[in-house]
Short mmCIF file of C-alpha atoms and ligand atoms in Angstrom, two decimals:
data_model
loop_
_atom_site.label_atom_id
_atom_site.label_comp_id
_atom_site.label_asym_id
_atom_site.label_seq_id
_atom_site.Cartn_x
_atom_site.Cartn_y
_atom_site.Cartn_z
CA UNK R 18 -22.56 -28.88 17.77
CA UNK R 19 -19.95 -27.52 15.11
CA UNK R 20 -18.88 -23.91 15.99
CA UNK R 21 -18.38 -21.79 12.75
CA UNK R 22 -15.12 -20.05 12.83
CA UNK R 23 -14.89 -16.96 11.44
CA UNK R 24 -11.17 -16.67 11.07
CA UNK R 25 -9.60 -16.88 7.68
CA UNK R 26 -7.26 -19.60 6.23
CA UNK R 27 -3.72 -18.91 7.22
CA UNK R 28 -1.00 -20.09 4.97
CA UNK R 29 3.07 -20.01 4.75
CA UNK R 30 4.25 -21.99 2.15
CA UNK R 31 3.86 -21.37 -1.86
CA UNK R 32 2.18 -25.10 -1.30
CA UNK R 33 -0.45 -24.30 1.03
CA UNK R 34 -1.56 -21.46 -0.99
CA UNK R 35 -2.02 -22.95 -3.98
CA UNK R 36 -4.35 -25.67 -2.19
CA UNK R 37 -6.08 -22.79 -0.48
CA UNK R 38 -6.72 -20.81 -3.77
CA UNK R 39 -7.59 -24.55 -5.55
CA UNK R 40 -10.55 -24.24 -3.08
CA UNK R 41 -11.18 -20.61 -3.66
CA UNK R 42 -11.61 -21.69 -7.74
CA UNK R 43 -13.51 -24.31 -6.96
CA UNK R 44 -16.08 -22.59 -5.13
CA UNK R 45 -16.04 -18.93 -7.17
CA UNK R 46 -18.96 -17.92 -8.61
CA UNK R 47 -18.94 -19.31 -12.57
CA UNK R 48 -19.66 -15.53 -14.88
CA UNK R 49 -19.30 -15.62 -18.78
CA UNK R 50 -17.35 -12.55 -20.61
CA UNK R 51 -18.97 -9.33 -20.07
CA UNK R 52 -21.91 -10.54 -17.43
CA UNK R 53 -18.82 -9.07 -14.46
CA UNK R 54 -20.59 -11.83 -12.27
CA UNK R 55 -23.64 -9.64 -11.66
CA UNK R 56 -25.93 -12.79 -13.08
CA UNK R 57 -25.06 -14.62 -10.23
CA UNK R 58 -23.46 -11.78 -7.40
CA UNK R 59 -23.06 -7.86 -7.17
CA UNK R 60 -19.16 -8.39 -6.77
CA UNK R 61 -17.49 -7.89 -10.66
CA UNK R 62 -14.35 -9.80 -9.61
CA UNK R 63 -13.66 -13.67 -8.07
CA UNK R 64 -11.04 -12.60 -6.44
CA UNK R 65 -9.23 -9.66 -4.80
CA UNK R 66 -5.51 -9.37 -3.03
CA UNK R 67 -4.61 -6.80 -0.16
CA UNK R 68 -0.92 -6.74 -0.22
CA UNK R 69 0.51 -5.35 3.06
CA UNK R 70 3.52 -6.03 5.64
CA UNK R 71 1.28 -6.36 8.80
CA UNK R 72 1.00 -4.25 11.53
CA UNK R 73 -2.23 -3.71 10.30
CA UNK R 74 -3.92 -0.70 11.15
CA UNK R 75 -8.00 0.53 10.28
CA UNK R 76 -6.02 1.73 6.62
CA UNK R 77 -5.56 -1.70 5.68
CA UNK R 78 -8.89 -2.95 7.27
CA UNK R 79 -10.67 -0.32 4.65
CA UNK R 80 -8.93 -1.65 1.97
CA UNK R 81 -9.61 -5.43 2.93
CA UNK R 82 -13.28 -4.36 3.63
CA UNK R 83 -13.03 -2.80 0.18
CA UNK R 84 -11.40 -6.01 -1.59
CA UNK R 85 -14.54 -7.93 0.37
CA UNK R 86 -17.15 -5.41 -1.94
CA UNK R 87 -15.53 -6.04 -4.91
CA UNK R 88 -14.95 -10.15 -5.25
CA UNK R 89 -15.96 -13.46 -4.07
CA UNK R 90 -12.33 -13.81 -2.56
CA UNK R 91 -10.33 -12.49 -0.58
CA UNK R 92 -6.34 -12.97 0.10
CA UNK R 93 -4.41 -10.71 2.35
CA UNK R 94 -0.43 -11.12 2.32
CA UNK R 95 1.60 -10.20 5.28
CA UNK R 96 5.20 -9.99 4.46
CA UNK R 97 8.16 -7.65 5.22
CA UNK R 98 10.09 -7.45 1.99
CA UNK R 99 13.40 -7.28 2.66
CA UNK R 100 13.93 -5.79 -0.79
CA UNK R 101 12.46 -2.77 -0.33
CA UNK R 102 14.80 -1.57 2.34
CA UNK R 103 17.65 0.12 2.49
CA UNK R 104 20.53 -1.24 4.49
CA UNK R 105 20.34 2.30 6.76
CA UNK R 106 16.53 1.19 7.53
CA UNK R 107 16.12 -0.81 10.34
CA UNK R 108 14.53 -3.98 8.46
CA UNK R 109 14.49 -5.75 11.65
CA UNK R 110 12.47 -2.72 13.68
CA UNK R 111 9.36 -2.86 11.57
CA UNK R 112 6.41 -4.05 13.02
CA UNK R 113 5.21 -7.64 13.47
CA UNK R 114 2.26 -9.16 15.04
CA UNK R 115 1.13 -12.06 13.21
CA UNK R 116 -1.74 -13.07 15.69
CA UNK R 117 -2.87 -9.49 16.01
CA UNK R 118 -2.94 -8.85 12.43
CA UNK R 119 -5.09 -12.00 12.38
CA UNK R 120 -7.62 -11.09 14.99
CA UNK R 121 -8.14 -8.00 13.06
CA UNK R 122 -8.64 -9.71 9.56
CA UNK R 123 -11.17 -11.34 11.72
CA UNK R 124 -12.98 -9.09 12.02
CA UNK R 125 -17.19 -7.71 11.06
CA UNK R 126 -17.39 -7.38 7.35
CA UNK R 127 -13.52 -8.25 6.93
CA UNK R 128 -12.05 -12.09 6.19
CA UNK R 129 -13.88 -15.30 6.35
CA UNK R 130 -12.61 -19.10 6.69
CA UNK R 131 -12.97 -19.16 2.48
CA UNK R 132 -10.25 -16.25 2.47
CA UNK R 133 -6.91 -16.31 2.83
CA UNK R 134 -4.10 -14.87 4.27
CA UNK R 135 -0.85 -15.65 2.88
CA UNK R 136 1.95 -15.34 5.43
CA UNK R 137 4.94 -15.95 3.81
CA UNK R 138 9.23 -15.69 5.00
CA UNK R 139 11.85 -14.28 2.76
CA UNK R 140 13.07 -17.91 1.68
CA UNK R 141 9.47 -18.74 0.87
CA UNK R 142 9.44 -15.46 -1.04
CA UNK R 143 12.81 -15.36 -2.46
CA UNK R 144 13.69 -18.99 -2.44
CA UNK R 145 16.70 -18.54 -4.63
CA UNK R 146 17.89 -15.71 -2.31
CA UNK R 147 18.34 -11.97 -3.72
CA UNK R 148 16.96 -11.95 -6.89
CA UNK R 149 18.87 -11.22 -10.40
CA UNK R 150 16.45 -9.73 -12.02
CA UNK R 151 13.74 -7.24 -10.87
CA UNK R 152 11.51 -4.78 -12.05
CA UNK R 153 12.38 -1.36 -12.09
CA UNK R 154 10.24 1.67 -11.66
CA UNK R 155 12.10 3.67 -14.43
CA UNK R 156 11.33 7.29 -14.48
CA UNK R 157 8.86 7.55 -11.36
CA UNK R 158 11.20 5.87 -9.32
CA UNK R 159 14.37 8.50 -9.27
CA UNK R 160 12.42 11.38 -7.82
CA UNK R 161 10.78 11.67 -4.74
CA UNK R 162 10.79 8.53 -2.46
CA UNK R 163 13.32 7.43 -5.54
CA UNK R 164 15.90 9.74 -4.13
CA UNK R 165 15.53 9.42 -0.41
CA UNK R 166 15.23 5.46 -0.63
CA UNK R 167 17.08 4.26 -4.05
CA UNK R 168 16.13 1.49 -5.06
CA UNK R 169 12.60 1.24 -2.80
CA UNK R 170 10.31 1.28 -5.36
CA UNK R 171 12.19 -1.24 -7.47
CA UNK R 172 11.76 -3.88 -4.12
CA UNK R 173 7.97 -2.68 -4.00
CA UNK R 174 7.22 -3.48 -7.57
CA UNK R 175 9.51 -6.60 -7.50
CA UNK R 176 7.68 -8.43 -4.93
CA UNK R 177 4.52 -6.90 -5.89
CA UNK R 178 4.84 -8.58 -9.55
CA UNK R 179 6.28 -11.97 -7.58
CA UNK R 180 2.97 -11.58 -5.24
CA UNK R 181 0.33 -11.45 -8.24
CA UNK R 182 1.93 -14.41 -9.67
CA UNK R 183 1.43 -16.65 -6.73
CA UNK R 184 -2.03 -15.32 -5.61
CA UNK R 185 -3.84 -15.12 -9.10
CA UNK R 186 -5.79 -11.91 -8.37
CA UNK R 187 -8.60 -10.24 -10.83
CA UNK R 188 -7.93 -6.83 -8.86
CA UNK R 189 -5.42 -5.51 -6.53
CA UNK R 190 -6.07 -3.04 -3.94
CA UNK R 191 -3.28 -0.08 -2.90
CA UNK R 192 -3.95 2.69 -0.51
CA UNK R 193 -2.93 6.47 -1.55
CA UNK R 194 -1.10 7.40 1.18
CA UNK R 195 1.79 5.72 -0.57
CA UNK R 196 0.80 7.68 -3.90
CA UNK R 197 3.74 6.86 -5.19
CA UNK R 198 3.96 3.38 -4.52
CA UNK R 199 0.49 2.92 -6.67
CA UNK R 200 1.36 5.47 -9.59
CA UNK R 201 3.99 2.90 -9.68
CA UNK R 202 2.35 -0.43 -9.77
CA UNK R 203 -0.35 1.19 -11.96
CA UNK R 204 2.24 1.79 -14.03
CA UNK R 205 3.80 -1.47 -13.84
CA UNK R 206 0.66 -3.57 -14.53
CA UNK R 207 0.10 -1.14 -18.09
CA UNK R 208 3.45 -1.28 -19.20
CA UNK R 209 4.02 -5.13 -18.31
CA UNK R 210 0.21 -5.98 -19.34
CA UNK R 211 -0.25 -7.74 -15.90
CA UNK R 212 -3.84 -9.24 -15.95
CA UNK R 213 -4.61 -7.35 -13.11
CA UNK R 214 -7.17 -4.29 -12.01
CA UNK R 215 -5.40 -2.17 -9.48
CA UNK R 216 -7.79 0.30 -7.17
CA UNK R 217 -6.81 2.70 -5.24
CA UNK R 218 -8.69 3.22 -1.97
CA UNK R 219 -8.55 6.61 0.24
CA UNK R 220 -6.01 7.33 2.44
CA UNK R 221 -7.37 7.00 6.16
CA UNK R 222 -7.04 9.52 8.71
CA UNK R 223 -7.27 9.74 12.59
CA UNK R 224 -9.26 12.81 14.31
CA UNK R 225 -6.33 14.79 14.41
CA UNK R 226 -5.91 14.79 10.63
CA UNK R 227 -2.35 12.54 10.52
CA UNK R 228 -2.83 9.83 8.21
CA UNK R 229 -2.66 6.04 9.33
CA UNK R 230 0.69 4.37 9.05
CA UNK R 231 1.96 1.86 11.04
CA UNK R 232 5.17 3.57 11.31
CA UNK R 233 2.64 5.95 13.84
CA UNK R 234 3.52 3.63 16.80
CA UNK R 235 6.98 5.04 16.87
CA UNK R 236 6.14 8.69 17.72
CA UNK R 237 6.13 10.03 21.05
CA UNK R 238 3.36 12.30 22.21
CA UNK R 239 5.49 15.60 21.64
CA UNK R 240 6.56 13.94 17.54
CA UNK R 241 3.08 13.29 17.03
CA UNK R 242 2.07 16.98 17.37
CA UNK R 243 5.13 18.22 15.57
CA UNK R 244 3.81 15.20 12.75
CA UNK R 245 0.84 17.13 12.56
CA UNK R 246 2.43 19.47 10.18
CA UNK R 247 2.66 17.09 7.43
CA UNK R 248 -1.30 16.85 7.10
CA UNK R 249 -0.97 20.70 7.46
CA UNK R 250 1.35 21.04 4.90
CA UNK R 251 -1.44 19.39 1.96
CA UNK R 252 -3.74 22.49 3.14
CA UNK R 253 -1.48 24.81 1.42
CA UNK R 254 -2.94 26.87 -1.19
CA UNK R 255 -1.62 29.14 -4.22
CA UNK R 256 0.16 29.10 -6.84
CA UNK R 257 2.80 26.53 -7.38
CA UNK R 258 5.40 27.59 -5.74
CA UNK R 259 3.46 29.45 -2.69
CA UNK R 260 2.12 25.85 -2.44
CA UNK R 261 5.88 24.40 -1.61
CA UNK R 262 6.98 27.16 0.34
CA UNK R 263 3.43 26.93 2.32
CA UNK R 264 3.95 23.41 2.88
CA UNK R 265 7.77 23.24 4.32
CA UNK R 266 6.62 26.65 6.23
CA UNK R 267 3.50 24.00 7.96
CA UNK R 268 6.34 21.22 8.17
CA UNK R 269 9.07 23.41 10.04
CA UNK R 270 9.19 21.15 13.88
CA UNK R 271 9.97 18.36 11.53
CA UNK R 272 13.08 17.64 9.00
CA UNK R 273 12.30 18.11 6.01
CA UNK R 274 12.60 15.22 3.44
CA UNK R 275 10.91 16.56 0.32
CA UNK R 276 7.69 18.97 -0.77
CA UNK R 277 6.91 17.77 -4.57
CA UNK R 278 3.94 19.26 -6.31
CA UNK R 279 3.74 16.61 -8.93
CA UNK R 280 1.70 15.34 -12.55
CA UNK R 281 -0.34 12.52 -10.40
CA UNK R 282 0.60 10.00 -13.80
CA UNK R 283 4.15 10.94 -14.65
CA UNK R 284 5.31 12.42 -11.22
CA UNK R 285 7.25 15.41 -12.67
CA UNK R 286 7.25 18.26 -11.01
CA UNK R 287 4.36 20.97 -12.26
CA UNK R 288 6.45 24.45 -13.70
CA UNK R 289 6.13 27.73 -11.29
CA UNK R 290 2.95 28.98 -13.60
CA UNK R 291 1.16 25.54 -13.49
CA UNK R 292 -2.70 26.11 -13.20
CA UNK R 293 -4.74 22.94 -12.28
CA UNK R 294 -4.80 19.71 -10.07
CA UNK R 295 -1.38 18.49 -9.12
CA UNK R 296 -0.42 16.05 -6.47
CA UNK R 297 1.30 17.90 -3.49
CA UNK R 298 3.78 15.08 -1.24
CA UNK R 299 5.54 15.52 1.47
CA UNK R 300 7.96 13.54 3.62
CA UNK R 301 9.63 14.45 6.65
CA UNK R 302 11.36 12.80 9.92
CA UNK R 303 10.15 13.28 13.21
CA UNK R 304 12.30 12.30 15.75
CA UNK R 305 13.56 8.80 14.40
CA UNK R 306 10.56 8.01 12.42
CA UNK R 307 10.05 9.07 8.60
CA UNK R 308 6.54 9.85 7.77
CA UNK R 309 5.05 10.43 4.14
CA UNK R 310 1.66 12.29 3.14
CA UNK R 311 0.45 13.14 0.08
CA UNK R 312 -3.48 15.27 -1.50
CA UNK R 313 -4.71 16.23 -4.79
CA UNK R 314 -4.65 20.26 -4.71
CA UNK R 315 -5.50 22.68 -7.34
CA UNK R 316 -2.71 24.61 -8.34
CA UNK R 317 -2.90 28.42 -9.34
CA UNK R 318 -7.07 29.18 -8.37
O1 LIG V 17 2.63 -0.78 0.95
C1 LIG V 17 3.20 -1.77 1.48
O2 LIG V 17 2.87 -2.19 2.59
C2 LIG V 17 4.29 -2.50 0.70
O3 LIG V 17 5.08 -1.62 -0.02
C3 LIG V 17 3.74 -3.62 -0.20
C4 LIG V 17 2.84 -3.09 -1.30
C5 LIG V 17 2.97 -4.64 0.65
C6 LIG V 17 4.91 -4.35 -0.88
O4 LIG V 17 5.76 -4.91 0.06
#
């Protein structure tokens, strides 16, 4: 008796992922122009990527549950991109758990032995070493996250770019805790007509109102209750700049990174007698850990 395994197919090399998403062609679903596959299945799209760096947590498991809904296929990448972090960051602190990440995949509802995860190294990646040429973020990359981490969002929509190209996605999902990070590739995909569709999915939140990150792990018991006051922070209310001065005030056991009440497009900062919905972010260290929330708020009402 054959036992059906459940666990997805796990790939390294640029090589085994192209014969992995050969088989992933050769089995999608055939739709014609306009019938979005709902002929033949209720997902529109063959195939969806979750792009992540591991350490998986039930975020990215609601996003990969999400990319499940919405196509035929599924490929999760796990890779730390070494691009997107500063030489002060500890590149060789974050996270990694290969088999854990893979037992989660594994799990109800999530990955299947047709989907893949792509599990690649920086030479795989970056064969040539360091790159020449990379995409930058332009405008929405020097404020914010831009100033705190030059050059972040540049790695982030680098390897993103590299990572469509070598999974061959119809839609790519992002979560909005890093609202940045997907105002960003939203605006990469437009401006650089990447056949993509990028979703945004929810950002996902424990009891206690601190939203998931895998950078969590870090905190203590006494920095996770002064982290608190970042979620506390988006529940500040007024106008514009009662809103900042709200949010620091909710933030004050933590150092302060930035408050930016923000356009959720353009990511400029909303004038002092803004009325309407603005994005409110905040960032702040607690203890040795740097932490990053972000909530649509109306401004002014
Ligand atoms: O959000 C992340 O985990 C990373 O920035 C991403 C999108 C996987 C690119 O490395």
């Amino acid at each position: 008796m054959t036992t059906q395994t459940t666990t997805p197919t796990l790939v390294h090399t640029r090589e085994e992922l192209a014969a992995a998403l050969a088989v992933q062609d050769v089995q999608a679903v055939p739709r014609t122009e306009g019938q979005a596959g709902t002929a033949h299945t209720a997902r529109p799209y063959r195939r969806a990527v979750v792009m992540t760096m591991g350490a998986l947590h039930a975020g990215h498991l609601s996003l990969v549950a999400r990319a499940r809904e919405l196509a035929d296929a599924v490929v999760v990448t796990i890779f730390v991109n070494p691009l997107q972090f500063s030489p002060s960051e500890d590149l060789s602190r974050y996270p990694r758990d290969l088999h854990r990440d893979l037992a989660l995949l594994s799990g109800p509802g999530l990955l299947g032995p047709d989907d893949v995860v792509f599990a690649p190294g920086p030479e795989v990646v970056y064969p040539d070493g360091d790159p020449i040429v990379r995409v930058s973020a332009g405008s929405i990359g020097d404020v914010l996250e831009g100033v705190s981490r030059p050059g972040h969002l540049d790695g982030v929509l680098t390897v993103v770019l590299k990572l469509m190209h070598l999974t061959r996605p119809e839609v790519a999902l992002f979560g909005a805790k890093d609202a940045q990070q997907l105002a960003a590739v939203r605006r990469m995909v437009r401006d650089l007509d990447a056949p993509v569709t990028v979703v945004g999915a929810p950002i996902v939140r424990d009891e206690d109102g601190i939203a998931l990150s895998s950078r969590n792990a870090y905190l203590s018991d006494d920095e996770r209750r002064r982290a608190l006051g970042l979620s506390r922070a988006l529940h500040a209310r007024g106008t514009a700049d009662e809103i900042r001065a709200g949010a620091r005030r909710a933030m004050r056991e933590t150092e302060v990174d930035y408050v930016g009440l923000v356009d959720p497009v353009t990511f400029a900062e909303v004038p002092a007698d803004f009325v309407g919905e603005a994005l409110l972010l905040v960032a702040a260290t607690v203890g040795t850990t740097r932490l990053i929330d972000n909530a649509v708020v109306q401004v002014g009402v």
